[in-house]
XYZ file of C-alpha atoms in Angstrom:
469
model
C 0.001 0.042 0.018
C 1.560 3.254 -1.038
C 1.111 6.571 0.628
C -0.795 8.987 -1.519
C -0.430 12.526 -0.382
C -3.832 13.930 -1.684
C -4.209 17.605 -2.524
C -7.438 19.296 -2.110
C -9.652 19.706 -5.077
C -12.057 22.500 -5.742
C -11.742 24.165 -2.191
C -12.281 27.860 -2.342
C -9.273 29.057 -0.469
C -11.213 32.369 0.395
C -12.997 30.362 3.013
C -9.753 29.437 4.807
C -9.437 32.943 6.308
C -12.773 32.167 8.153
C -11.899 28.851 9.433
C -8.094 29.213 9.899
C -6.724 27.747 13.047
C -3.481 29.675 12.716
C -4.316 32.694 10.659
C -1.038 34.469 11.749
C 2.213 33.304 10.193
C 4.221 31.077 12.422
C 7.495 32.988 12.160
C 8.733 31.537 15.339
C 8.073 27.806 14.434
C 11.242 26.090 14.844
C 12.768 23.825 11.995
C 13.651 20.274 12.656
C 17.108 20.177 14.037
C 17.641 16.577 14.838
C 18.547 15.813 18.381
C 18.463 19.411 19.544
C 14.802 19.828 18.623
C 12.659 20.179 21.632
C 10.416 17.229 22.306
C 6.738 18.323 22.308
C 3.575 17.129 24.011
C 1.754 14.918 21.476
C -1.927 14.297 20.859
C -3.463 11.509 19.006
C -7.028 12.032 17.888
C -8.987 9.189 16.293
C -12.122 9.908 14.238
C -13.758 6.433 14.073
C -14.922 5.453 10.557
C -13.465 8.314 8.432
C -13.284 6.899 4.808
C -10.488 8.101 2.579
C -12.847 8.865 -0.109
C -14.327 11.766 1.868
C -11.063 13.485 1.233
C -10.145 12.333 -2.250
C -13.670 13.336 -3.579
C -14.014 17.088 -3.328
C -17.907 17.030 -3.061
C -17.383 16.073 0.651
C -14.893 18.775 1.546
C -17.642 21.331 2.528
C -18.831 19.037 5.293
C -15.414 19.285 7.196
C -13.998 22.751 6.125
C -11.600 22.936 9.185
C -10.025 19.572 8.689
C -9.949 20.256 4.925
C -7.879 23.398 5.569
C -5.464 21.434 7.723
C -5.170 18.610 5.198
C -4.600 21.092 2.477
C -2.086 23.107 4.305
C -0.058 20.378 5.954
C -0.703 17.284 3.824
C -2.767 14.233 4.627
C -2.077 10.525 3.642
C -4.522 7.899 2.385
C -3.492 4.910 4.543
C -4.353 1.283 4.857
C -6.034 -0.324 7.817
C -5.414 -3.852 9.115
C -7.327 -7.154 8.927
C -9.966 -7.332 10.205
C -10.777 -3.675 9.473
C -12.674 -3.163 12.671
C -12.262 -0.675 15.576
C -10.649 -2.481 18.471
C -7.912 -4.423 16.542
C -7.115 -1.310 14.348
C -6.772 1.013 17.472
C -4.519 -1.423 19.136
C -2.396 -1.564 16.025
C -2.016 2.076 16.227
C -0.617 1.853 19.796
C 1.551 -1.205 19.199
C 2.660 -0.975 15.598
C 1.713 -4.660 15.166
C -0.968 -6.729 13.336
C -3.889 -8.317 15.369
C -2.188 -11.857 15.428
C 0.872 -10.213 17.148
C -0.914 -7.797 19.527
C -3.635 -10.195 20.589
C -6.852 -8.114 19.995
C -8.246 -10.123 17.046
C -11.604 -8.532 16.735
C -13.983 -6.246 18.684
C -15.341 -9.113 20.504
C -14.020 -12.578 21.463
C -15.287 -15.598 19.548
C -18.218 -16.401 21.616
C -20.939 -18.345 19.469
C -23.274 -18.813 22.452
C -22.853 -15.306 23.991
C -21.529 -16.470 27.264
C -19.749 -13.156 27.661
C -23.221 -11.419 27.291
C -21.884 -9.278 24.272
C -18.783 -8.052 26.060
C -16.106 -6.363 23.921
C -12.166 -6.682 24.264
C -12.055 -3.700 26.666
C -9.092 -4.979 28.721
C -5.577 -3.759 28.128
C -4.281 -6.974 29.813
C -5.193 -8.838 26.716
C -2.777 -6.845 24.602
C 0.390 -9.054 24.134
C 2.651 -6.321 22.634
C 4.246 -3.275 24.266
C 1.991 -0.209 23.816
C 2.789 3.531 23.479
C 1.709 3.959 27.101
C 4.085 1.237 28.199
C 6.983 2.810 26.263
C 6.083 6.315 27.598
C 6.269 5.051 31.125
C 9.624 3.481 30.549
C 10.808 6.869 29.266
C 9.509 8.767 32.271
C 6.636 10.406 30.224
C 3.191 11.055 31.431
C 0.041 9.749 29.644
C -3.696 10.471 29.449
C -6.665 8.887 27.690
C -10.206 9.812 26.775
C -12.082 6.638 25.630
C -9.355 5.053 23.592
C -10.326 1.395 22.944
C -8.710 -1.503 24.945
C -7.547 0.633 27.821
C -9.364 -0.663 30.776
C -6.655 -1.484 33.427
C -3.914 0.244 31.254
C -0.852 1.725 32.768
C -1.869 5.312 31.800
C -1.487 8.110 34.328
C -4.881 9.717 33.699
C -7.108 7.062 32.229
C -10.679 7.466 31.161
C -11.286 4.082 29.235
C -14.146 3.158 26.947
C -16.343 0.646 28.667
C -20.066 0.002 28.885
C -22.514 -2.752 29.829
C -26.023 -1.572 29.568
C -25.491 2.106 28.315
C -27.615 3.541 31.019
C -26.512 5.859 33.946
C -25.377 2.750 35.988
C -22.453 2.600 33.645
C -21.209 5.847 34.994
C -20.629 4.178 38.271
C -18.331 1.522 36.465
C -16.431 4.107 34.619
C -15.596 5.871 37.983
C -14.215 2.611 39.322
C -12.356 1.634 36.165
C -10.822 5.120 35.480
C -7.921 6.569 37.359
C -9.082 7.107 40.895
C -11.440 10.119 41.271
C -10.619 11.249 37.654
C -14.034 10.508 36.109
C -15.855 12.444 38.635
C -13.412 15.327 38.567
C -13.804 15.462 34.702
C -17.529 15.449 34.770
C -17.685 18.189 37.344
C -15.292 20.300 35.283
C -17.011 19.748 32.011
C -20.598 19.736 33.301
C -21.838 16.694 31.528
C -21.896 13.008 32.084
C -19.079 11.067 30.460
C -20.119 7.591 29.155
C -20.525 5.693 25.960
C -23.640 7.397 24.897
C -22.103 10.835 25.453
C -21.636 12.886 22.422
C -18.125 13.465 20.994
C -18.430 17.140 22.011
C -18.336 15.955 25.559
C -15.328 13.824 24.949
C -13.485 16.565 23.319
C -14.312 19.071 26.022
C -13.129 16.465 28.524
C -9.869 16.046 26.536
C -9.428 19.795 26.611
C -9.779 19.842 30.380
C -7.424 16.838 30.767
C -4.748 18.408 28.619
C -5.008 21.794 30.165
C -4.923 20.627 33.780
C -2.928 17.478 33.854
C -0.464 18.511 31.057
C 0.326 14.882 29.802
C 3.233 14.300 27.505
C 1.006 11.940 25.342
C -2.748 12.134 25.132
C -5.044 9.707 23.242
C -8.496 10.867 22.291
C -11.134 8.747 20.592
C -14.380 9.914 18.865
C -17.214 7.655 17.879
C -20.201 9.609 16.387
C -19.182 9.473 12.721
C -18.959 5.702 12.830
C -22.242 5.373 14.563
C -24.037 7.596 12.031
C -22.377 5.695 9.118
C -23.635 2.434 10.444
C -27.104 3.696 11.090
C -27.555 5.789 7.987
C -24.850 4.978 5.585
C -21.550 6.816 4.429
C -22.437 9.844 2.414
C -25.942 9.987 3.978
C -27.423 13.436 4.903
C -27.334 12.417 8.655
C -23.822 11.138 8.637
C -22.502 14.263 6.785
C -24.462 16.536 9.076
C -22.848 14.925 12.000
C -19.381 15.199 10.445
C -20.034 18.968 10.121
C -20.673 19.245 13.770
C -17.735 17.124 14.717
C -15.505 19.163 12.332
C -16.476 22.293 14.387
C -15.948 20.519 17.692
C -12.462 19.233 16.575
C -11.625 22.774 15.558
C -12.508 24.150 18.904
C -10.591 21.355 20.587
C -7.424 21.969 18.580
C -7.648 25.860 19.477
C -8.007 24.983 23.058
C -4.936 22.958 23.306
C -2.908 25.583 21.370
C -2.332 23.424 18.290
C -0.399 24.889 15.375
C 1.018 27.637 17.446
C 4.707 28.083 18.157
C 4.522 26.293 21.575
C 1.720 23.892 20.753
C 1.629 20.108 20.723
C 2.374 17.674 17.942
C -0.844 16.340 16.344
C -1.777 13.046 14.800
C -5.185 12.731 13.357
C -6.140 9.277 12.229
C -8.978 6.992 11.557
C -9.333 3.236 11.917
C -11.260 2.233 8.662
C -13.445 3.255 5.840
C -17.011 2.196 5.071
C -18.967 0.136 2.566
C -22.531 -0.907 2.089
C -23.984 -4.337 1.331
C -27.208 -5.534 -0.023
C -26.915 -9.300 0.529
C -26.005 -11.548 3.511
C -23.955 -14.651 3.653
C -24.331 -16.692 6.974
C -21.565 -19.460 6.876
C -22.265 -20.595 10.414
C -25.603 -22.025 9.109
C -23.711 -24.634 7.306
C -21.519 -25.383 10.287
C -24.756 -25.982 12.389
C -26.333 -28.116 9.729
C -23.193 -30.337 9.508
C -23.033 -30.641 13.415
C -19.978 -28.567 13.996
C -22.093 -26.298 16.105
C -24.407 -27.905 18.731
C -26.905 -25.311 20.004
C -28.533 -27.772 22.491
C -25.159 -28.773 24.015
C -23.810 -25.270 23.733
C -20.592 -26.599 22.104
C -18.841 -26.190 18.968
C -15.867 -27.613 17.044
C -15.843 -24.941 14.358
C -17.160 -21.468 14.064
C -16.963 -18.470 11.616
C -16.101 -15.202 13.369
C -17.551 -12.398 11.214
C -16.093 -8.940 11.060
C -18.801 -7.853 8.666
C -16.878 -7.868 5.341
C -14.821 -11.002 6.158
C -15.478 -14.140 8.216
C -12.562 -16.186 9.582
C -12.866 -19.908 10.361
C -11.711 -20.862 13.894
C -11.545 -24.270 15.571
C -12.881 -25.116 18.935
C -10.544 -25.984 21.629
C -8.271 -28.816 20.652
C -10.189 -29.640 17.539
C -8.361 -30.679 14.272
C -9.950 -31.014 10.927
C -8.482 -32.366 7.689
C -8.046 -29.746 4.949
C -10.435 -31.803 2.642
C -13.312 -31.306 5.038
C -12.570 -27.627 5.386
C -12.652 -27.460 1.450
C -15.961 -29.430 1.373
C -17.490 -26.794 3.712
C -16.038 -23.883 1.882
C -17.232 -25.247 -1.569
C -20.803 -25.319 -0.393
C -20.692 -21.801 0.853
C -19.026 -20.442 -2.192
C -21.666 -22.058 -4.291
C -24.530 -20.430 -2.371
C -23.010 -16.967 -1.697
C -22.252 -14.941 -4.898
C -19.292 -12.678 -4.410
C -17.665 -14.602 -1.467
C -14.111 -15.690 -1.932
C -11.919 -17.837 0.249
C -8.271 -17.999 1.217
C -6.877 -20.950 3.108
C -4.465 -20.711 6.007
C -2.162 -22.913 4.046
C -2.101 -20.822 1.002
C 1.303 -20.352 -0.851
C 2.570 -17.991 -3.388
C 1.994 -20.599 -6.053
C -1.762 -20.590 -5.576
C -3.969 -18.337 -7.795
C -5.185 -15.598 -5.489
C -6.510 -13.204 -8.013
C -6.788 -9.617 -6.878
C -6.094 -10.611 -3.193
C -2.440 -11.280 -4.232
C -2.119 -7.805 -5.554
C -3.357 -6.153 -2.337
C -0.766 -7.635 -0.057
C 2.286 -8.262 -2.161
C 4.953 -10.263 -0.398
C 2.677 -11.443 2.359
C 1.067 -14.384 0.619
C 2.995 -17.172 2.227
C 2.163 -20.269 4.093
C 0.687 -19.275 7.454
C 0.276 -15.517 6.707
C -3.181 -15.540 8.133
C -1.901 -16.803 11.421
C 0.890 -14.378 11.268
C -1.127 -11.330 10.578
C -4.917 -11.871 11.510
C -5.324 -14.701 13.963
C -2.931 -17.395 15.187
C -5.626 -20.101 14.977
C -7.043 -19.183 11.676
C -8.077 -22.029 9.278
C -9.024 -19.751 6.564
C -11.102 -16.618 5.777
C -13.873 -15.564 3.641
C -13.653 -12.072 2.058
C -15.417 -10.187 -0.708
C -14.981 -7.312 -3.139
C -18.682 -7.113 -3.657
C -21.734 -5.650 -1.746
C -21.807 -8.701 0.533
C -22.032 -8.837 4.297
C -20.878 -12.029 6.304
C -23.252 -12.551 9.291
C -22.339 -14.623 12.361
C -25.833 -15.941 12.799
C -26.660 -19.626 12.857
C -30.350 -19.148 11.968
C -32.216 -18.816 8.673
C -30.786 -19.266 5.177
C -27.218 -19.491 4.130
C -27.687 -16.630 1.653
C -30.338 -13.821 1.558
C -30.942 -10.478 -0.064
C -31.216 -7.797 2.520
C -34.312 -5.598 2.560
C -32.152 -2.685 3.335
C -28.583 -1.559 2.907
C -26.097 -2.911 5.697
C -23.544 -0.260 6.339
C -20.274 -1.472 7.753
C -16.618 -2.369 7.434
C -14.508 -5.383 8.225
C -13.746 -5.801 4.543
C -10.278 -6.911 3.344
C -7.911 -4.010 3.832
C -6.981 -4.152 0.186
C -10.460 -3.009 -0.767
C -10.172 0.698 -1.540
C -13.362 1.469 0.453
C -11.480 0.482 3.656
C -8.713 2.963 3.253
C -8.791 5.804 5.787
C -6.728 8.959 6.560
C -3.599 9.822 8.538
C -2.517 13.303 9.319
C 0.590 14.389 11.153
C 1.722 17.851 12.253
C 5.196 17.719 13.814
C 6.174 21.190 15.182
C 9.776 20.421 14.337
C 9.116 20.299 10.668
C 10.050 16.677 10.341
C 8.139 14.650 7.803
C 6.891 11.264 8.692
C 6.063 8.251 6.610
C 2.260 7.375 7.073
C 1.093 4.344 5.002
C -0.835 2.264 7.596
C -2.681 2.625 10.938
C 0.207 0.788 12.447
C 2.576 3.640 11.590
C 1.099 5.681 14.459
C 3.160 3.847 16.892
C 6.545 4.738 15.096
C 5.417 8.332 14.520
C 4.571 9.124 18.137
C 7.633 7.248 19.337
C 9.716 9.377 17.109
C 8.037 12.704 18.045
C 8.279 12.013 21.645
C 11.776 10.658 21.519
C 10.849 7.326 23.082
C 13.441 4.617 23.356
C 12.465 0.949 23.533
C 14.303 -1.162 26.166
C 15.434 -4.608 24.901
C 13.220 -7.311 26.313
C 13.740 -11.130 26.435
C 10.535 -11.694 24.452
C 7.074 -10.495 23.706
C 4.440 -10.283 26.459
C 2.227 -13.371 26.508
C -1.580 -12.726 25.957
C -3.726 -13.370 29.187
C -6.555 -15.131 27.194
C -6.836 -18.049 24.850
C -9.363 -17.879 21.936
C -11.712 -19.351 21.263
């Protein structure tokens, strides 16, 4: 995946004087001077679900004029996400620089066919098996803060307000008070004047981030916003509702950047990034229906030997604990599904470079070797369904194997080589240094460089605290 520094198309520069964050020339902005450059505070802001085509297509620019100005002035990259292209693995890749198979956050949720975890997500930092930016910051005696970044419950962050919910009712606020840094959640709510929980609007999260930055003065702060993604799922990318919310979010981000002194001589370094793009489907493939019919999933006993874990645009085949299956049986299952689900394609975990992989081989050159699924996506993967069509993979075991949807299904989780999954990466380094930004994984290296963080040599990677499935 190559970086494409995309220039703005058709934006009337006359508007920029109205929206400019730093209207005055920055005569005192220091140039990069290598080791002598002063290390700045750094803010990483994530806008969940921002597709790259919102930037590459100028018809959308009027919906985010402030961000458009920044992207035009300082440059922005169209970047690749990871597989699966979903929120929690992608955000963990940002803070570790690793793929999901390496960092241990394989999906938003565990493989849990019978919902024994009651819909719980992978909220807990102890499940991350690779060193994170906050680990590295602590080793380098830097302070850290967080507003709702995924997979941060229990993280070693100095001022931590993690994302967590159970019922999305006021009772969840009590959970957050306990899970956040002691007394921080209550202090933040009193300062901002609004409840902070998973149903809070992004305006509240950004105001909280302003208060946190101004009062705690962390060296590194992570900030995560969710409303664009929510509106894309509900109404579709490019919809009036989603674009209207994007306009509001653009204004809130502008206010936030002003409040922290961004783009001023003594302001912080800024990374603005998203986790994935968006795509809409009109048909549904439910491969677990076949596994249930063949007896690999037993609803009455609550047991399974095989299950497909869906990410929306992909579905990965995982074995039950200790179960082994001949490749011929896997191919028999796959053939039946491929025959019934137009647009579905399959790649086996034993694929080699000699196998005909069509467009897939073009999207990840040099990575098609034996075991690449286990190395990149999931260590127990037996294979994966993917699609380049308007197809959605469901995890359900009920109903038909293939159906036409009565309404569009808006989502992501598609193969990261699909252009619709590309997203955006923006870096403002006050020293003037340019940074290579090709993938969400590059956030780790960029922040590490801007903060001057040094990695200590360890004997080996951290071991994950969970096994899956």
